[in-house]
PDB file of C-alpha atoms and ligand atoms in Angstrom:
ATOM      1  CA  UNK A  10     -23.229 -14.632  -2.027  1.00 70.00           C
ATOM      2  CA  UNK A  11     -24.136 -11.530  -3.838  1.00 92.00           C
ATOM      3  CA  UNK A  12     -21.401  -9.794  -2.740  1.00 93.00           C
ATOM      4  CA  UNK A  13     -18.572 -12.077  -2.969  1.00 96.00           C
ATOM      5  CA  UNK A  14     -19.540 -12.634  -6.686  1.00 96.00           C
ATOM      6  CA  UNK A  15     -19.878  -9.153  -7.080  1.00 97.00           C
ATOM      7  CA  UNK A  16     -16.560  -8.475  -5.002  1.00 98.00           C
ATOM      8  CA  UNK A  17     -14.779 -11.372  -7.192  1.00 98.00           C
ATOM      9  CA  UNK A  18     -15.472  -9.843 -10.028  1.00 98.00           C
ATOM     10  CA  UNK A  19     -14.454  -6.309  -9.296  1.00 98.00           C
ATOM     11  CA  UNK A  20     -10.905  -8.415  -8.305  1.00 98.00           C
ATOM     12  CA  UNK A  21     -10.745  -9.605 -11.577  1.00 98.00           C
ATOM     13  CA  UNK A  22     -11.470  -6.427 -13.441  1.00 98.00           C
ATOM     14  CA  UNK A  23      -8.611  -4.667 -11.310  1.00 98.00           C
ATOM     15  CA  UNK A  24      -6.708  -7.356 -12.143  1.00 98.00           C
ATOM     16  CA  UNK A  25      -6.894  -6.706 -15.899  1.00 98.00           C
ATOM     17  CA  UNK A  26      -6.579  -2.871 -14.925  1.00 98.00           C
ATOM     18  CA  UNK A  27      -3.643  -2.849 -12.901  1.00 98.00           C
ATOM     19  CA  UNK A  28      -0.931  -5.048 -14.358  1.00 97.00           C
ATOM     20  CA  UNK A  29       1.453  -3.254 -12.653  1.00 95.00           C
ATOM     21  CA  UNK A  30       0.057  -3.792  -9.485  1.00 96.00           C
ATOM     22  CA  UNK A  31       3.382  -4.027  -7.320  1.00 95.00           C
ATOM     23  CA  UNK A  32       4.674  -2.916  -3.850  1.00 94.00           C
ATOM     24  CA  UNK A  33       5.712   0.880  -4.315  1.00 92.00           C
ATOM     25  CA  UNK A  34       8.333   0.428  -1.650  1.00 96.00           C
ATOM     26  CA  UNK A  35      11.592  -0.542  -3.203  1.00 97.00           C
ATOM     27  CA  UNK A  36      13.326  -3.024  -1.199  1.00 97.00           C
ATOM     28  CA  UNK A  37      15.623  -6.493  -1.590  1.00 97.00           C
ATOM     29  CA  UNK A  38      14.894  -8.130   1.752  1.00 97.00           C
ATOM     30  CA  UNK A  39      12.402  -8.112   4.801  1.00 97.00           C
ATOM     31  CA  UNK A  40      14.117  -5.751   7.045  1.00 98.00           C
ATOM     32  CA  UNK A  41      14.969  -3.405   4.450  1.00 98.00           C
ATOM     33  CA  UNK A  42      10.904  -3.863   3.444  1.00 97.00           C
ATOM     34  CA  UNK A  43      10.450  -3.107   7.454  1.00 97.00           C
ATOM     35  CA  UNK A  44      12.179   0.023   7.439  1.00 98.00           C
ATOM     36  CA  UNK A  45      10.794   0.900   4.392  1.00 97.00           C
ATOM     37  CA  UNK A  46       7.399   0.661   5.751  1.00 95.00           C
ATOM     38  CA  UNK A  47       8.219   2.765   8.720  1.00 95.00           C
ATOM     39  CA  UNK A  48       9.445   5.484   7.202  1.00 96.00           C
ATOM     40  CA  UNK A  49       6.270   5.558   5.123  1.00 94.00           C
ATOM     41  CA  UNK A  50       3.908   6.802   7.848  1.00 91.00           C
ATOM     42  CA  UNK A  51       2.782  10.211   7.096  1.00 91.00           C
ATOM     43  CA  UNK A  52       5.335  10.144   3.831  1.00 93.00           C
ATOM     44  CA  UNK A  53       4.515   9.489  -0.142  1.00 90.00           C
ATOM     45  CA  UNK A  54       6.505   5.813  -1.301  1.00 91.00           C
ATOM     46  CA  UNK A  55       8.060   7.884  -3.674  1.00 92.00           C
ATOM     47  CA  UNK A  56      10.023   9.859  -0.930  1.00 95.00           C
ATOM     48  CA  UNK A  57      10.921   6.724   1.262  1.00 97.00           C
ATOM     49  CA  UNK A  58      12.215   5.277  -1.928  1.00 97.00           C
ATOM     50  CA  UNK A  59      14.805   8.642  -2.575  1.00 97.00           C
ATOM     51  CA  UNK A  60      16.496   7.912   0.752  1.00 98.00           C
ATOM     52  CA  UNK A  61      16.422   3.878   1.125  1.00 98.00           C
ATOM     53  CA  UNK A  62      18.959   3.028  -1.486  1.00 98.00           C
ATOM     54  CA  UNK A  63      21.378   5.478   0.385  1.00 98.00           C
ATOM     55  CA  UNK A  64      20.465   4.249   3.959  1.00 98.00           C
ATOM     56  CA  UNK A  65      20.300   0.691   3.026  1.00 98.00           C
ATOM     57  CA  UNK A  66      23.748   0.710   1.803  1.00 98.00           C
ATOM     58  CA  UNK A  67      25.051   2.416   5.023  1.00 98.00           C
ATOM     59  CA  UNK A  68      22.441   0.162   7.618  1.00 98.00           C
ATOM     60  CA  UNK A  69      22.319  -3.215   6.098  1.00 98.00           C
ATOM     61  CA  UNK A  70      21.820  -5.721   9.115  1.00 98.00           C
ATOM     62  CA  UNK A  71      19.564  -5.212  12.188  1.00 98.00           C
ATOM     63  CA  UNK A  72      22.450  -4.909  13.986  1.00 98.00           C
ATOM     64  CA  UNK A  73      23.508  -2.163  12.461  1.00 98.00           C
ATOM     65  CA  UNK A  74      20.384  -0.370  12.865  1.00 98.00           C
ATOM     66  CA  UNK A  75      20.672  -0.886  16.723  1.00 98.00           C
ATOM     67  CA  UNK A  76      24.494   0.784  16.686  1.00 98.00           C
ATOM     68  CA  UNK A  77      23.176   3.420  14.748  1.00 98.00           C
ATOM     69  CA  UNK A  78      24.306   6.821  15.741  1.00 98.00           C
ATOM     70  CA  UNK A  79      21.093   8.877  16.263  1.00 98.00           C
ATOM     71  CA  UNK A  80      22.129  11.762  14.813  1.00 98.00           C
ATOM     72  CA  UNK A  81      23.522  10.612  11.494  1.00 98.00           C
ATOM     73  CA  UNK A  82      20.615   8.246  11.123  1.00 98.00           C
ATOM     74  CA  UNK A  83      18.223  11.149  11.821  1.00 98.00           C
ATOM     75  CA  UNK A  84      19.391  13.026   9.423  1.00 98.00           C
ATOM     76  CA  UNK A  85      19.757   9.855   6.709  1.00 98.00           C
ATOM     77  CA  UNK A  86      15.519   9.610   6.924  1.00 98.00           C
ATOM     78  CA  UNK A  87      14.803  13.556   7.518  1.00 98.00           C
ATOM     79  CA  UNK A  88      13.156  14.076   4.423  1.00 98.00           C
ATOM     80  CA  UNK A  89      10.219  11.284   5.125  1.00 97.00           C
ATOM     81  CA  UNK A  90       9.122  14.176   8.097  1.00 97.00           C
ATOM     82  CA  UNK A  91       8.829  12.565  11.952  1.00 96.00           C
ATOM     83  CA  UNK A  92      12.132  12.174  11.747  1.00 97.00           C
ATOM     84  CA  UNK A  93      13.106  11.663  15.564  1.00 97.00           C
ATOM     85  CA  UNK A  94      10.016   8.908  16.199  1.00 96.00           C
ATOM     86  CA  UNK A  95      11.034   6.729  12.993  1.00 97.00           C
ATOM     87  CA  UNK A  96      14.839   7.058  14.193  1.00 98.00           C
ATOM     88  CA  UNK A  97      13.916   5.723  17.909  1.00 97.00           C
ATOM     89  CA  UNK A  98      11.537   2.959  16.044  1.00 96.00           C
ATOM     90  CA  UNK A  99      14.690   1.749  13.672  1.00 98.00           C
ATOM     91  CA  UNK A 100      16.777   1.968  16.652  1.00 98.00           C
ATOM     92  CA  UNK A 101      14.357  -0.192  18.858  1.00 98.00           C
ATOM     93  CA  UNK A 102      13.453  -2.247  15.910  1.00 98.00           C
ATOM     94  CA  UNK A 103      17.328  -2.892  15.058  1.00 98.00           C
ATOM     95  CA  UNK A 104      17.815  -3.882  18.870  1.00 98.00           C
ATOM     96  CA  UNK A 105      14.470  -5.575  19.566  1.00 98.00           C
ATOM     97  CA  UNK A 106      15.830  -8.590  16.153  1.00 98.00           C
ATOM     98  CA  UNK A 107      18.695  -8.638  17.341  1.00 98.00           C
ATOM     99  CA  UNK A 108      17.825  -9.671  20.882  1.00 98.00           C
ATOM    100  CA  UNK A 109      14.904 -12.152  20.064  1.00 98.00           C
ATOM    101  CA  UNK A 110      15.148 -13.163  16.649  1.00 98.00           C
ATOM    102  CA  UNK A 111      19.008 -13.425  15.995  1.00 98.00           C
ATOM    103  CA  UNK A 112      19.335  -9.992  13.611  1.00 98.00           C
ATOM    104  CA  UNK A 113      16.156 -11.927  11.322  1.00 97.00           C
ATOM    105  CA  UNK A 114      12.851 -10.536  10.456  1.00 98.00           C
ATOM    106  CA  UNK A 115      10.649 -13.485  11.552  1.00 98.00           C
ATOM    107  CA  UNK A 116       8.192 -14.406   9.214  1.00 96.00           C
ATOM    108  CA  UNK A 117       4.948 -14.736  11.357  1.00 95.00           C
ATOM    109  CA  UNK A 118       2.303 -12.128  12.493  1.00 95.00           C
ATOM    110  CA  UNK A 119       2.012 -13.031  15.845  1.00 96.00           C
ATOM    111  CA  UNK A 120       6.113 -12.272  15.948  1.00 97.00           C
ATOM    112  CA  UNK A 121       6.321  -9.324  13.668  1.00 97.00           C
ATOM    113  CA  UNK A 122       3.142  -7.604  15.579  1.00 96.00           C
ATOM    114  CA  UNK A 123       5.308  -7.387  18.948  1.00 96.00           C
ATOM    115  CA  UNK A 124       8.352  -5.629  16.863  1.00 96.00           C
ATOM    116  CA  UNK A 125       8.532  -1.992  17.942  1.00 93.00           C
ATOM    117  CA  UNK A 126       7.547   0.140  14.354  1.00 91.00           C
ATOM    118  CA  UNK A 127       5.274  -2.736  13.380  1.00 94.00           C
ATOM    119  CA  UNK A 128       1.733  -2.923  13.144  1.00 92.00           C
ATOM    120  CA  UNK A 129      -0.874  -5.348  11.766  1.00 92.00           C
ATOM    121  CA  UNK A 130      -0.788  -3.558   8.598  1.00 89.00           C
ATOM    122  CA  UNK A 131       3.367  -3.439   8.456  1.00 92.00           C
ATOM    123  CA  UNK A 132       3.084  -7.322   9.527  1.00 94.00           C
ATOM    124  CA  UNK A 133       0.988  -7.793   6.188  1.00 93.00           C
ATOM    125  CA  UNK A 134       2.906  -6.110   3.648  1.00 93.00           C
ATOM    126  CA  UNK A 135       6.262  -7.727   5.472  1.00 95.00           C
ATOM    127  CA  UNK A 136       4.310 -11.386   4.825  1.00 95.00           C
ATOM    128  CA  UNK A 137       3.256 -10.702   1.779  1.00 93.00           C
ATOM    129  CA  UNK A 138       5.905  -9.357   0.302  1.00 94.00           C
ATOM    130  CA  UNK A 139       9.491 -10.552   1.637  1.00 95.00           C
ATOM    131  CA  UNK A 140       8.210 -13.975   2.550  1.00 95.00           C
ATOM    132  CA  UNK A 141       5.036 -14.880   0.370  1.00 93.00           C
ATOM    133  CA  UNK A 142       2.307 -15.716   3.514  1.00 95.00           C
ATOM    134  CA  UNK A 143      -0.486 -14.304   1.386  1.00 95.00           C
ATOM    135  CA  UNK A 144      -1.821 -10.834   3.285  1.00 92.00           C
ATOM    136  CA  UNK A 145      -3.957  -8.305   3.059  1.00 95.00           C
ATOM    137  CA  UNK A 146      -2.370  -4.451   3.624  1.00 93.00           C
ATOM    138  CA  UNK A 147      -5.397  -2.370   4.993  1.00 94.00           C
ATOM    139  CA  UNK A 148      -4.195   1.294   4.443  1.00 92.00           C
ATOM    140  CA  UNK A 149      -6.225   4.293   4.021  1.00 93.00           C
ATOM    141  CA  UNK A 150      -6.862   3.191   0.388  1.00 96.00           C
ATOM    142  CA  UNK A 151      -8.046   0.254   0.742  1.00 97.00           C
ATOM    143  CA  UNK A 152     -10.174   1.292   3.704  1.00 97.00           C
ATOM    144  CA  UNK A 153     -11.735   4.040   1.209  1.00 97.00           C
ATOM    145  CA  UNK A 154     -12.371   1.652  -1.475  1.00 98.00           C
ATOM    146  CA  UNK A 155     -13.952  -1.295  -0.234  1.00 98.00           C
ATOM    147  CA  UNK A 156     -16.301   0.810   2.153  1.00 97.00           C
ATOM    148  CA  UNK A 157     -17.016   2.697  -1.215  1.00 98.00           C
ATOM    149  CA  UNK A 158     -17.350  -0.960  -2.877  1.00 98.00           C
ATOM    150  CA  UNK A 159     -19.527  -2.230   0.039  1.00 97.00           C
ATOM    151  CA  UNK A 160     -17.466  -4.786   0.495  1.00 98.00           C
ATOM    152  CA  UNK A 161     -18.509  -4.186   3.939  1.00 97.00           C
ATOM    153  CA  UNK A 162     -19.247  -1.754   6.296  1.00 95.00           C
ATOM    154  CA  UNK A 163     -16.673  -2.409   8.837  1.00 96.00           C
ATOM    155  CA  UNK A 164     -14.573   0.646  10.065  1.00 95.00           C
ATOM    156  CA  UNK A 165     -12.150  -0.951  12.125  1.00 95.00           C
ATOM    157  CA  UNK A 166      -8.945  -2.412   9.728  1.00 94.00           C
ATOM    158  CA  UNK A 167      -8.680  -5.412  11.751  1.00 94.00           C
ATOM    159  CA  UNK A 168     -12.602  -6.317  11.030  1.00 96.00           C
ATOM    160  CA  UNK A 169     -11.869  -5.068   7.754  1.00 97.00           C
ATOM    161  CA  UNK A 170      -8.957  -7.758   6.699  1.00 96.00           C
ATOM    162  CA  UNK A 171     -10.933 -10.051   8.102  1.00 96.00           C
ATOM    163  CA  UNK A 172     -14.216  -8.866   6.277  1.00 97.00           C
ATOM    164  CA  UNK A 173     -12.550  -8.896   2.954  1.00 98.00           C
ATOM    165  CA  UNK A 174     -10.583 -11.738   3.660  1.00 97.00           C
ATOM    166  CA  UNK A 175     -14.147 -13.997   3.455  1.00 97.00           C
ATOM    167  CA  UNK A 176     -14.879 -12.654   0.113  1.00 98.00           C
ATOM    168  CA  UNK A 177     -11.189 -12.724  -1.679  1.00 98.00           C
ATOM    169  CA  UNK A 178      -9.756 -15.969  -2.173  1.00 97.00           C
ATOM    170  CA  UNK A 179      -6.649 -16.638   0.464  1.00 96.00           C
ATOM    171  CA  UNK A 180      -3.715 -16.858  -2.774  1.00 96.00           C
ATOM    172  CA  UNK A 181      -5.160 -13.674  -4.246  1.00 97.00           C
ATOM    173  CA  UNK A 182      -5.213 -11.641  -0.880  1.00 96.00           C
ATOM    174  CA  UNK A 183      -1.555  -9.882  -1.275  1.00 95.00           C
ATOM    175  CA  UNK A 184      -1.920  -8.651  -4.629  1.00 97.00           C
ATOM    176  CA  UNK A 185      -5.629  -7.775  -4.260  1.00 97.00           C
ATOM    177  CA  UNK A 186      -3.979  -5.499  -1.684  1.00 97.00           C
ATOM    178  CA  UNK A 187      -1.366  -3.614  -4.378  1.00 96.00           C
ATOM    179  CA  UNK A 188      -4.189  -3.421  -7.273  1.00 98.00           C
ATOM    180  CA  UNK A 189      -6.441  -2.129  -4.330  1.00 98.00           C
ATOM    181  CA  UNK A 190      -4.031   0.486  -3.539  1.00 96.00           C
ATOM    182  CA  UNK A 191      -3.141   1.398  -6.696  1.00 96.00           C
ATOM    183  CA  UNK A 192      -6.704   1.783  -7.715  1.00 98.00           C
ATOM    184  CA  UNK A 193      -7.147   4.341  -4.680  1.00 97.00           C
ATOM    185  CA  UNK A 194      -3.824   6.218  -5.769  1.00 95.00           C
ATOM    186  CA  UNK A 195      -4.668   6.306  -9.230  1.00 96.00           C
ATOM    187  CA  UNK A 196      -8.069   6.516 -10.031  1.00 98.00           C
ATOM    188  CA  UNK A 197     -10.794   6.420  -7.011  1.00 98.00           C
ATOM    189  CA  UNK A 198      -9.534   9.263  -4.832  1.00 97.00           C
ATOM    190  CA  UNK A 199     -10.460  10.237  -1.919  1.00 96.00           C
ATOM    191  CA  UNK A 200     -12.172  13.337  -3.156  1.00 95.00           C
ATOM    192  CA  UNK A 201     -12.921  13.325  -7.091  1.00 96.00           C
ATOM    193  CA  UNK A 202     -12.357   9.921  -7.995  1.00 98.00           C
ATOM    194  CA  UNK A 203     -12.701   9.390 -11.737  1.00 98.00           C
ATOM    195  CA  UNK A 204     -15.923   7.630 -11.948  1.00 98.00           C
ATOM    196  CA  UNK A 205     -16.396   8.296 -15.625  1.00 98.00           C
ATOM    197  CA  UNK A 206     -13.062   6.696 -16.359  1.00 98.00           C
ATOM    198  CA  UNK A 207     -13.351   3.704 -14.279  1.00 98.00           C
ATOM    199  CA  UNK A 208     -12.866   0.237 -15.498  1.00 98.00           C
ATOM    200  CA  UNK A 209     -14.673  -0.463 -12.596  1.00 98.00           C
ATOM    201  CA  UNK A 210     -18.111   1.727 -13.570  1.00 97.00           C
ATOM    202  CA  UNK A 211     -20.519  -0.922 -14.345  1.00 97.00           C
ATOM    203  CA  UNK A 212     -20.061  -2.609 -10.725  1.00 97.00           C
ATOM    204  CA  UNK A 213     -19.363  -0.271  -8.461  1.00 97.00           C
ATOM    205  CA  UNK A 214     -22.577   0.766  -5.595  1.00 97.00           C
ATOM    206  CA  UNK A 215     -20.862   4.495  -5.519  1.00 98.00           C
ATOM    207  CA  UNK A 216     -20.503   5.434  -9.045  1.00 98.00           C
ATOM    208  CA  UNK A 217     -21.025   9.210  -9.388  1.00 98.00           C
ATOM    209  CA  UNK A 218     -18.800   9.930  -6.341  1.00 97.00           C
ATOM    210  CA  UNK A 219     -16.995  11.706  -8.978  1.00 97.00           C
ATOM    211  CA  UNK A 220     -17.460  13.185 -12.218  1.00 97.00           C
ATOM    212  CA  UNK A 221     -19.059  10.754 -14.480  1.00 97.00           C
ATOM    213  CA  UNK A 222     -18.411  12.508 -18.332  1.00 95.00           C
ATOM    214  CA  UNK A 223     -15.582  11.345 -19.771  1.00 91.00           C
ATOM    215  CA  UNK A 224     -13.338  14.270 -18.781  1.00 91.00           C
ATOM    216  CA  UNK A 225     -13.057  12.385 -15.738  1.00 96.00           C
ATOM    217  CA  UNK A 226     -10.415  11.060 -17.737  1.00 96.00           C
ATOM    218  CA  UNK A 227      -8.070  14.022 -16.651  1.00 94.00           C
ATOM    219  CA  UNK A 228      -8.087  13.217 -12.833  1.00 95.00           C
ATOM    220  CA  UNK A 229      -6.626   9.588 -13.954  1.00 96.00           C
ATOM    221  CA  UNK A 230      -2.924   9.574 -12.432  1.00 94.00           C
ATOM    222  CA  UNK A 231       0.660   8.103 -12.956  1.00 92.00           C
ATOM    223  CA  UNK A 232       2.342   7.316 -15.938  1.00 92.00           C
ATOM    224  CA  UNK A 233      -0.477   4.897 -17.197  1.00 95.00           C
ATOM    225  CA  UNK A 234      -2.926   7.169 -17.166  1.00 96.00           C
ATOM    226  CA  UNK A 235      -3.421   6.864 -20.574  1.00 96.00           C
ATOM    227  CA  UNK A 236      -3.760   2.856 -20.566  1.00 96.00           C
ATOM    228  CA  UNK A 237      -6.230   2.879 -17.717  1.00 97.00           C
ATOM    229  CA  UNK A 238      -8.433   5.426 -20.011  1.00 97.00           C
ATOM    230  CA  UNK A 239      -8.484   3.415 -22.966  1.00 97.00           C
ATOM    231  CA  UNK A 240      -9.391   0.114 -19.954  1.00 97.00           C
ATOM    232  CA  UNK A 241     -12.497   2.420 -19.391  1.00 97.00           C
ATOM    233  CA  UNK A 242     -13.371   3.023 -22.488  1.00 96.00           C
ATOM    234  CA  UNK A 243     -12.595   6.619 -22.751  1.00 96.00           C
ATOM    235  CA  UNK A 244     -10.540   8.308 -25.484  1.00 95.00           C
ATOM    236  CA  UNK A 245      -7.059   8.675 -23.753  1.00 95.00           C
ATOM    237  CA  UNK A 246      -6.386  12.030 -25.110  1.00 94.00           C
ATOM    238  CA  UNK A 247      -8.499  13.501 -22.151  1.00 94.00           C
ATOM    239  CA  UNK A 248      -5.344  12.649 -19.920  1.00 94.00           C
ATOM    240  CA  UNK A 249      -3.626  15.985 -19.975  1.00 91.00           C
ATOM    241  CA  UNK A 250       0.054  15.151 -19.905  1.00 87.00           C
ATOM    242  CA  UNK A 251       0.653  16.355 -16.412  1.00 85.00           C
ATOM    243  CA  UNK A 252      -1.711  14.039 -14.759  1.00 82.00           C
ATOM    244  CA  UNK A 253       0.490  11.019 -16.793  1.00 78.00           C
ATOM    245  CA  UNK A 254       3.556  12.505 -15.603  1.00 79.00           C
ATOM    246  CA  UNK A 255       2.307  13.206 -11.712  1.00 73.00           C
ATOM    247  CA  UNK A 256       2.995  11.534  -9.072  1.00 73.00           C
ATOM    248  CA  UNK A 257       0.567   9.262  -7.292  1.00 77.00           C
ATOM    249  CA  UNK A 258       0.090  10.238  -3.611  1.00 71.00           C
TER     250      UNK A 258
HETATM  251  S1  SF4 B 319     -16.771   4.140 -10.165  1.00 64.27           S
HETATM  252 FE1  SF4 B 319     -16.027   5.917  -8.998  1.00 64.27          FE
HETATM  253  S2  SF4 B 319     -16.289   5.394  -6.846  1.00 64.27           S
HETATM  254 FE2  SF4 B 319     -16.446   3.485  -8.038  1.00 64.27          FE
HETATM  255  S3  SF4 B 319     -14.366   2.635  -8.059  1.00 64.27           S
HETATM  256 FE3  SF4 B 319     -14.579   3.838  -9.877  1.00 64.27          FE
HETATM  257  S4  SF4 B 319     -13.789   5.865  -9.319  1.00 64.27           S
HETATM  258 FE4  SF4 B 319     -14.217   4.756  -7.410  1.00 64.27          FE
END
């Protein structure tokens, strides 16, 4: 019981934190969210998001992703790196909706799970995001942050979902995911996160990871940088203007 309250709380504190919260993948439907997704294995959103609008314009059914032409469609998504293995997955994705599900991204995990390119963790942000089945996105951030949060002590992402899953209300579960995330990219990294300019100080079982004076401020990132200071408590000044103007990994 401890720990849900505790773990509710902490929700509603990133809540307040992250207003923003959003999916960093730009997208306008499910399959382009799908390909999004793939391409952002091993690749920052902000990259994916330079080459969608130009490949979504030239790709915009499934079937058109299972005609593509290798070659031209390799060198569309080049610049997200593994190039060749998330051509062959848009391929096989493109061919594998338009033989079972009539060109459509289905809408249910058990469906989207046996897509080629598509793994529990694609399946979630697909359902949350394109068709509102509330989800929960387990990526390396959120992994980080709720073992740091002792949320639990599960290491596998499956028992992970389903660990955090019992402590997060069901509605809130897709957009605990983004202010998770965003969290993770923006304040508790992996190795200096900004304890000392957390909004999330007071609650948190690994405070002092980090820095804990307020020039902790400075390893804040993004262009709110300066707002999630001033959340903290911290004068927002410390944020040097290159950490508000970097870009969040
Ligand atoms: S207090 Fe430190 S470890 Fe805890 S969430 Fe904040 S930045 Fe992360």
């Amino acid at each position: 019981m401890a720990r849900k309250r505790r773990a509710r709380r902490m929700a509603r504190v990133l809540t307040e934190t992250h207003p923003d919260a959003h999916c960093e993948l730009d997208h306008g439907n499910a399959l382009q969210l799908a390909v999004a997704t793939i391409l952002s294995a091993q690749c920052t959103d902000k990259r994916v998001n330079e080459v969608t609008p130009k490949l979504f314009a030239r790709y915009p059914t499934a079937a058109d992703y299972a005609a593509a032409d290798r070659a031209e469609l390799e060198q569309l998504i080049k610049p997200t790196g593994f190039f060749r293995n998330k051509t062959t997955s848009l391929i096989n994705l493109g061919q594998a909706l338009v033989e079972r599900y009539d060109g459509e991204v289905p809408g249910r995990l058990t469906d989207l799970v046996t897509l080629p390119g598509i793994g529990r963790k694609t399946a979630n942000v697909i359902l949350g995001n394109a068709f509102d089945v509330p989800g929960i996105t387990v990526d390396t951030h959120f992994q980080r942050l709720v073992r740091r949060w002792e949320w639990t002590d599960e290491t596998d992402p499956v028992k992970i979902e389903h660990a955090v899953g019992a402590l997060i209300e069901k509605r809130d579960w897709t957009m605990l995911s983004h202010r998770v995330i965003f969290h993770g990219r923006r304040v508790c990294h992996a190795r200096k996160p900004a304890c000392g300019a957390c909004t999330l100080a007071s609650l948190c079982p690994a405070y002092g990871t980090g820095p804990t004076d307020p020039t902790a401020a400075k390893l804040l990132k993004g262009p709110r940088a300066r707002d999630l200071a001033a959340a903290a408590g911290v004068d927002p000044d410390l944020v040097p203007a290159q950490a508000a103007a970097a870009d969040v990994p």
